[in-house]
Amino acid sequence: MASRPDEQDRARERGGREAWIAIAGNPNTGKTSLFNAITGLRQKVGNYPGVTVERRLGIVPLPSGRRARCIDLPGCYSLVARSHDEQIAHDVLVGQVEDTPEPDLVVIVVDASNLERNLYLASQILDLGIPCVIALNMIDVAEDAGLEIDHAKLGSKLGVPVVPTVAVREQGIDDLLATVERVLARPNAGNDGQRPWRMDDAIEREVAGLAAELGQHNVRPGRADAEAIWLLSSVREHDELAGINPHIRAQVLAIQERLEEAGTPFRTAEIQARYAWIDQVARACVRIGERRRKNWTGRLDALFTHRIAGPVIFFGVMALVFQSIFAWADPAIRGIEYVFAGLSNGIRMLLPPGALRDLLTEGVIAGAGNVVV
């Protein structure tokens, strides 16, 4: 039997509060543009407690008339952290930041023209089991580059809805918000923590053992696997990470040492396994077609980076700068000197000899003239 809307709302809003949405993504993917598009001027900027990382909050009006609170996470290429500042994005997602509830849904902003690189962070967030929606942003740039992305198939492969958007022009924003509200209304919309990618059996056994240990420390079963992977990727002997149980830290360092001695460093194995899966997803969902006619910025970029035209333009600009400094500047310098000399003469004619006249002519006017020249 399907849940009634009021039951679904209670399930998603945790005791009647407004739902929390997090916006995550790589830098330069249009993440902040999308945040601005869905929140408008309903924003507040501050810092996370204890760090200087900026925290941007906003209010999102949903299609039904309900409202949701939204937080714009710091842009990052991965959830792997080496310092407390880098740890913020991860800690917000798992509800470990003071005054910031665990998000009910994450909008993962993906640059459609760099799909494989952006799916790395997306895969880490999906592993956490949080309900997600992928905003396939900058789809116009991808299409101009000849990339044809089957967003429905991509959503099927990732197990979450995918909505094409162009945030800077607010295209696809209505569809995105409608999808967000649909996912918020579904109980248990996140995955069950089952990863679609796997590492070697020996490494997986170490991950499973650490996940079982985390389960004894109040990490819920569907997230323990992802948290074990995050710890094995992030923790180092002299890192600056905060809030990690000393016993767990010691166990993580011991596992890392065992894997290093076996010749299978965890970080390398994880990266290779993730990207192997990402490559399969991209090949299934992306077709490279004919590149569209470039816009003017693309044409200029092609001209300036051309192997022949680029150096010619560079040396031409350098010659122009040299000529302007050592030849064309002479008339301008003489003109400036003439103007300031006229000002000095005018002051001498108006004021009698004395300290004030000398201050103005020899100090103020002469000094200003030297600075301008």
PDB file of C-alpha atoms in Angstrom, residues 65-256:
ATOM      1  CA  GLY A  65       4.100  25.518  -2.208  1.00  0.00           C
ATOM      2  CA  ARG A  66       6.151  23.867   0.505  1.00  0.00           C
ATOM      3  CA  ARG A  67       9.578  25.217   1.361  1.00  0.00           C
ATOM      4  CA  ALA A  68      12.891  23.491   1.918  1.00  0.00           C
ATOM      5  CA  ARG A  69      16.115  24.738   3.420  1.00  0.00           C
ATOM      6  CA  CYS A  70      19.169  24.504   1.205  1.00  0.00           C
ATOM      7  CA  ILE A  71      22.899  24.508   1.938  1.00  0.00           C
ATOM      8  CA  ASP A  72      25.601  25.066  -0.683  1.00  0.00           C
ATOM      9  CA  LEU A  73      28.510  22.768   0.196  1.00  0.00           C
ATOM     10  CA  PRO A  74      32.106  23.806  -0.548  1.00  0.00           C
ATOM     11  CA  GLY A  75      33.132  22.764  -4.051  1.00  0.00           C
ATOM     12  CA  CYS A  76      35.402  19.713  -4.001  1.00  0.00           C
ATOM     13  CA  TYR A  77      36.662  17.038  -6.374  1.00  0.00           C
ATOM     14  CA  SER A  78      36.406  14.292  -3.766  1.00  0.00           C
ATOM     15  CA  LEU A  79      35.148  13.729  -0.222  1.00  0.00           C
ATOM     16  CA  VAL A  80      38.613  12.511   0.756  1.00  0.00           C
ATOM     17  CA  ALA A  81      40.022  14.951   3.324  1.00  0.00           C
ATOM     18  CA  ARG A  82      43.402  15.790   4.810  1.00  0.00           C
ATOM     19  CA  SER A  83      42.390  18.723   7.030  1.00  0.00           C
ATOM     20  CA  HIS A  84      39.405  19.833   9.110  1.00  0.00           C
ATOM     21  CA  ASP A  85      38.478  22.412   6.453  1.00  0.00           C
ATOM     22  CA  GLU A  86      38.429  19.746   3.719  1.00  0.00           C
ATOM     23  CA  GLN A  87      36.370  17.519   6.017  1.00  0.00           C
ATOM     24  CA  ILE A  88      33.399  19.912   6.082  1.00  0.00           C
ATOM     25  CA  ALA A  89      31.619  18.594   2.964  1.00  0.00           C
ATOM     26  CA  HIS A  90      31.756  15.009   4.236  1.00  0.00           C
ATOM     27  CA  ASP A  91      30.670  15.935   7.757  1.00  0.00           C
ATOM     28  CA  VAL A  92      27.667  17.944   6.526  1.00  0.00           C
ATOM     29  CA  LEU A  93      26.510  15.000   4.416  1.00  0.00           C
ATOM     30  CA  VAL A  94      26.632  12.585   7.353  1.00  0.00           C
ATOM     31  CA  GLY A  95      25.151  15.015   9.876  1.00  0.00           C
ATOM     32  CA  GLN A  96      28.256  15.645  11.983  1.00  0.00           C
ATOM     33  CA  VAL A  97      28.292  19.473  11.832  1.00  0.00           C
ATOM     34  CA  GLU A  98      26.837  21.533  14.657  1.00  0.00           C
ATOM     35  CA  ASP A  99      23.614  23.433  13.803  1.00  0.00           C
ATOM     36  CA  THR A 100      23.388  21.691  10.416  1.00  0.00           C
ATOM     37  CA  PRO A 101      21.009  18.701  10.203  1.00  0.00           C
ATOM     38  CA  GLU A 102      21.871  15.773   7.979  1.00  0.00           C
ATOM     39  CA  PRO A 103      20.414  16.565   4.536  1.00  0.00           C
ATOM     40  CA  ASP A 104      17.248  14.791   3.460  1.00  0.00           C
ATOM     41  CA  LEU A 105      18.383  15.016  -0.159  1.00  0.00           C
ATOM     42  CA  VAL A 106      21.515  15.967  -2.087  1.00  0.00           C
ATOM     43  CA  VAL A 107      21.456  17.671  -5.474  1.00  0.00           C
ATOM     44  CA  ILE A 108      24.739  16.624  -7.090  1.00  0.00           C
ATOM     45  CA  VAL A 109      25.737  19.142  -9.756  1.00  0.00           C
ATOM     46  CA  VAL A 110      27.630  17.427 -12.576  1.00  0.00           C
ATOM     47  CA  ASP A 111      29.374  19.154 -15.473  1.00  0.00           C
ATOM     48  CA  ALA A 112      27.963  17.334 -18.489  1.00  0.00           C
ATOM     49  CA  SER A 113      31.027  18.195 -20.581  1.00  0.00           C
ATOM     50  CA  ASN A 114      33.349  16.463 -18.045  1.00  0.00           C
ATOM     51  CA  LEU A 115      31.132  13.590 -17.009  1.00  0.00           C
ATOM     52  CA  GLU A 116      33.745  11.026 -15.954  1.00  0.00           C
ATOM     53  CA  ARG A 117      35.668  13.422 -13.722  1.00  0.00           C
ATOM     54  CA  ASN A 118      32.479  14.681 -12.048  1.00  0.00           C
ATOM     55  CA  LEU A 119      31.036  11.217 -11.471  1.00  0.00           C
ATOM     56  CA  TYR A 120      33.880  10.428  -9.069  1.00  0.00           C
ATOM     57  CA  LEU A 121      32.493  12.743  -6.380  1.00  0.00           C
ATOM     58  CA  ALA A 122      28.951  11.718  -7.307  1.00  0.00           C
ATOM     59  CA  SER A 123      29.794   8.053  -6.707  1.00  0.00           C
ATOM     60  CA  GLN A 124      31.159   8.862  -3.240  1.00  0.00           C
ATOM     61  CA  ILE A 125      27.975  10.705  -2.286  1.00  0.00           C
ATOM     62  CA  LEU A 126      25.732   7.983  -3.706  1.00  0.00           C
ATOM     63  CA  ASP A 127      27.594   5.391  -1.622  1.00  0.00           C
ATOM     64  CA  LEU A 128      26.450   7.204   1.553  1.00  0.00           C
ATOM     65  CA  GLY A 129      22.860   6.121   0.899  1.00  0.00           C
ATOM     66  CA  ILE A 130      21.403   9.645   0.958  1.00  0.00           C
ATOM     67  CA  PRO A 131      18.521  10.323  -1.480  1.00  0.00           C
ATOM     68  CA  CYS A 132      20.041  12.161  -4.444  1.00  0.00           C
ATOM     69  CA  VAL A 133      19.142  13.928  -7.672  1.00  0.00           C
ATOM     70  CA  ILE A 134      21.766  14.559 -10.354  1.00  0.00           C
ATOM     71  CA  ALA A 135      21.656  18.003 -11.991  1.00  0.00           C
ATOM     72  CA  LEU A 136      23.344  17.360 -15.344  1.00  0.00           C
ATOM     73  CA  ASN A 137      24.464  20.954 -15.691  1.00  0.00           C
ATOM     74  CA  MET A 138      26.097  22.789 -18.599  1.00  0.00           C
ATOM     75  CA  ILE A 139      24.340  20.426 -20.973  1.00  0.00           C
ATOM     76  CA  ASP A 140      24.566  23.105 -23.666  1.00  0.00           C
ATOM     77  CA  VAL A 141      28.376  23.077 -23.457  1.00  0.00           C
ATOM     78  CA  ALA A 142      28.376  19.291 -23.765  1.00  0.00           C
ATOM     79  CA  GLU A 143      26.108  19.416 -26.807  1.00  0.00           C
ATOM     80  CA  ASP A 144      28.297  22.075 -28.438  1.00  0.00           C
ATOM     81  CA  ALA A 145      31.242  19.713 -27.936  1.00  0.00           C
ATOM     82  CA  GLY A 146      29.335  16.957 -29.752  1.00  0.00           C
ATOM     83  CA  LEU A 147      28.488  14.918 -26.646  1.00  0.00           C
ATOM     84  CA  GLU A 148      25.080  13.246 -26.628  1.00  0.00           C
ATOM     85  CA  ILE A 149      24.196  12.056 -23.123  1.00  0.00           C
ATOM     86  CA  ASP A 150      21.257   9.725 -22.567  1.00  0.00           C
ATOM     87  CA  HIS A 151      20.234  11.155 -19.194  1.00  0.00           C
ATOM     88  CA  ALA A 152      17.502   8.544 -18.683  1.00  0.00           C
ATOM     89  CA  LYS A 153      19.995   5.696 -19.112  1.00  0.00           C
ATOM     90  CA  LEU A 154      22.490   7.542 -16.909  1.00  0.00           C
ATOM     91  CA  GLY A 155      19.853   7.786 -14.190  1.00  0.00           C
ATOM     92  CA  SER A 156      19.160   4.083 -14.526  1.00  0.00           C
ATOM     93  CA  LYS A 157      22.854   3.237 -14.190  1.00  0.00           C
ATOM     94  CA  LEU A 158      23.319   5.497 -11.168  1.00  0.00           C
ATOM     95  CA  GLY A 159      20.018   4.570  -9.545  1.00  0.00           C
ATOM     96  CA  VAL A 160      18.900   8.194  -9.113  1.00  0.00           C
ATOM     97  CA  PRO A 161      16.974  10.723 -11.251  1.00  0.00           C
ATOM     98  CA  VAL A 162      19.071  12.813 -13.664  1.00  0.00           C
ATOM     99  CA  VAL A 163      17.777  16.218 -14.807  1.00  0.00           C
ATOM    100  CA  PRO A 164      19.541  18.202 -17.589  1.00  0.00           C
ATOM    101  CA  THR A 165      20.028  21.871 -16.636  1.00  0.00           C
ATOM    102  CA  VAL A 166      21.702  25.087 -17.749  1.00  0.00           C
ATOM    103  CA  ALA A 167      21.859  26.898 -14.414  1.00  0.00           C
ATOM    104  CA  VAL A 168      23.184  30.240 -15.692  1.00  0.00           C
ATOM    105  CA  ARG A 169      20.065  30.564 -17.883  1.00  0.00           C
ATOM    106  CA  GLU A 170      17.785  28.824 -15.346  1.00  0.00           C
ATOM    107  CA  GLN A 171      16.891  26.136 -17.885  1.00  0.00           C
ATOM    108  CA  GLY A 172      15.622  22.900 -16.365  1.00  0.00           C
ATOM    109  CA  ILE A 173      15.230  24.415 -12.894  1.00  0.00           C
ATOM    110  CA  ASP A 174      11.468  23.773 -12.751  1.00  0.00           C
ATOM    111  CA  ASP A 175      11.992  20.122 -13.738  1.00  0.00           C
ATOM    112  CA  LEU A 176      14.758  19.822 -11.165  1.00  0.00           C
ATOM    113  CA  LEU A 177      12.598  21.168  -8.324  1.00  0.00           C
ATOM    114  CA  ALA A 178       9.689  18.933  -9.317  1.00  0.00           C
ATOM    115  CA  THR A 179      12.028  15.928  -9.262  1.00  0.00           C
ATOM    116  CA  VAL A 180      13.456  16.988  -5.900  1.00  0.00           C
ATOM    117  CA  GLU A 181       9.967  17.155  -4.411  1.00  0.00           C
ATOM    118  CA  ARG A 182       9.070  13.726  -5.815  1.00  0.00           C
ATOM    119  CA  VAL A 183      12.160  12.166  -4.266  1.00  0.00           C
ATOM    120  CA  LEU A 184      11.551  13.907  -0.928  1.00  0.00           C
ATOM    121  CA  ALA A 185       8.058  12.400  -0.879  1.00  0.00           C
ATOM    122  CA  ARG A 186       9.400   8.843  -1.241  1.00  0.00           C
ATOM    123  CA  PRO A 187      10.303   7.053   1.982  1.00  0.00           C
ATOM    124  CA  ASN A 188      13.660   5.257   1.839  1.00  0.00           C
ATOM    125  CA  ALA A 189      14.594   6.938  -1.437  1.00  0.00           C
ATOM    126  CA  GLY A 190      18.340   6.421  -0.888  1.00  0.00           C
ATOM    127  CA  ASN A 191      20.197   3.284  -1.894  1.00  0.00           C
ATOM    128  CA  ASP A 192      20.913   0.503   0.587  1.00  0.00           C
ATOM    129  CA  GLY A 193      24.662   1.057   0.680  1.00  0.00           C
ATOM    130  CA  GLN A 194      25.405  -1.601  -1.949  1.00  0.00           C
ATOM    131  CA  ARG A 195      28.247  -0.313  -4.101  1.00  0.00           C
ATOM    132  CA  PRO A 196      28.136  -0.973  -7.867  1.00  0.00           C
ATOM    133  CA  TRP A 197      31.950  -1.148  -7.970  1.00  0.00           C
ATOM    134  CA  ARG A 198      34.266  -3.593  -6.195  1.00  0.00           C
ATOM    135  CA  MET A 199      37.935  -3.877  -5.285  1.00  0.00           C
ATOM    136  CA  ASP A 200      40.103  -6.968  -4.799  1.00  0.00           C
ATOM    137  CA  ASP A 201      38.723  -9.546  -2.382  1.00  0.00           C
ATOM    138  CA  ALA A 202      41.486  -8.971   0.175  1.00  0.00           C
ATOM    139  CA  ILE A 203      40.733  -5.247   0.281  1.00  0.00           C
ATOM    140  CA  GLU A 204      36.986  -5.846   0.442  1.00  0.00           C
ATOM    141  CA  ARG A 205      37.500  -8.099   3.473  1.00  0.00           C
ATOM    142  CA  GLU A 206      39.389  -5.310   5.238  1.00  0.00           C
ATOM    143  CA  VAL A 207      36.618  -2.840   4.364  1.00  0.00           C
ATOM    144  CA  ALA A 208      33.957  -5.230   5.643  1.00  0.00           C
ATOM    145  CA  GLY A 209      35.823  -5.734   8.919  1.00  0.00           C
ATOM    146  CA  LEU A 210      36.162  -1.998   9.491  1.00  0.00           C
ATOM    147  CA  ALA A 211      32.508  -1.455   8.548  1.00  0.00           C
ATOM    148  CA  ALA A 212      31.477  -4.037  11.145  1.00  0.00           C
ATOM    149  CA  GLU A 213      33.542  -2.192  13.745  1.00  0.00           C
ATOM    150  CA  LEU A 214      31.907   1.108  12.773  1.00  0.00           C
ATOM    151  CA  GLY A 215      28.523  -0.542  13.231  1.00  0.00           C
ATOM    152  CA  GLN A 216      29.450  -0.955  16.896  1.00  0.00           C
ATOM    153  CA  HIS A 217      30.010   2.829  17.071  1.00  0.00           C
ATOM    154  CA  ASN A 218      26.508   3.911  16.016  1.00  0.00           C
ATOM    155  CA  VAL A 219      27.179   4.103  12.269  1.00  0.00           C
ATOM    156  CA  ARG A 220      24.063   2.739  10.589  1.00  0.00           C
ATOM    157  CA  PRO A 221      24.539  -0.421   8.497  1.00  0.00           C
ATOM    158  CA  GLY A 222      23.694   1.145   5.131  1.00  0.00           C
ATOM    159  CA  ARG A 223      26.430   3.744   5.601  1.00  0.00           C
ATOM    160  CA  ALA A 224      29.143   1.797   7.429  1.00  0.00           C
ATOM    161  CA  ASP A 225      30.712   0.517   4.196  1.00  0.00           C
ATOM    162  CA  ALA A 226      31.014   4.025   2.703  1.00  0.00           C
ATOM    163  CA  GLU A 227      32.358   5.436   5.976  1.00  0.00           C
ATOM    164  CA  ALA A 228      34.966   2.677   6.153  1.00  0.00           C
ATOM    165  CA  ILE A 229      36.136   3.582   2.649  1.00  0.00           C
ATOM    166  CA  TRP A 230      36.220   7.292   3.539  1.00  0.00           C
ATOM    167  CA  LEU A 231      38.339   6.618   6.622  1.00  0.00           C
ATOM    168  CA  LEU A 232      40.768   4.361   4.751  1.00  0.00           C
ATOM    169  CA  SER A 233      41.160   7.025   2.055  1.00  0.00           C
ATOM    170  CA  SER A 234      41.417  10.045   4.361  1.00  0.00           C
ATOM    171  CA  VAL A 235      43.121   9.113   7.622  1.00  0.00           C
ATOM    172  CA  ARG A 236      46.886   9.556   7.823  1.00  0.00           C
ATOM    173  CA  GLU A 237      49.206   9.369  10.808  1.00  0.00           C
ATOM    174  CA  HIS A 238      49.635  13.143  11.115  1.00  0.00           C
ATOM    175  CA  ASP A 239      46.464  14.461   9.492  1.00  0.00           C
ATOM    176  CA  GLU A 240      44.295  17.267  10.868  1.00  0.00           C
ATOM    177  CA  LEU A 241      40.955  15.458  10.737  1.00  0.00           C
ATOM    178  CA  ALA A 242      38.596  16.011  13.654  1.00  0.00           C
ATOM    179  CA  GLY A 243      36.060  13.868  15.488  1.00  0.00           C
ATOM    180  CA  ILE A 244      37.547  10.446  14.698  1.00  0.00           C
ATOM    181  CA  ASN A 245      37.485   7.852  17.475  1.00  0.00           C
ATOM    182  CA  PRO A 246      41.099   7.036  18.523  1.00  0.00           C
ATOM    183  CA  HIS A 247      40.393   3.287  18.479  1.00  0.00           C
ATOM    184  CA  ILE A 248      38.958   3.514  14.954  1.00  0.00           C
ATOM    185  CA  ARG A 249      41.907   5.663  13.837  1.00  0.00           C
ATOM    186  CA  ALA A 250      44.374   3.056  15.108  1.00  0.00           C
ATOM    187  CA  GLN A 251      42.487   0.287  13.322  1.00  0.00           C
ATOM    188  CA  VAL A 252      42.442   2.273  10.057  1.00  0.00           C
ATOM    189  CA  LEU A 253      46.195   2.910  10.218  1.00  0.00           C
ATOM    190  CA  ALA A 254      46.821  -0.793  10.871  1.00  0.00           C
ATOM    191  CA  ILE A 255      44.735  -1.795   7.834  1.00  0.00           C
ATOM    192  CA  GLN A 256      46.552   0.728   5.653  1.00  0.00           C
TER     193      GLN A 256
END
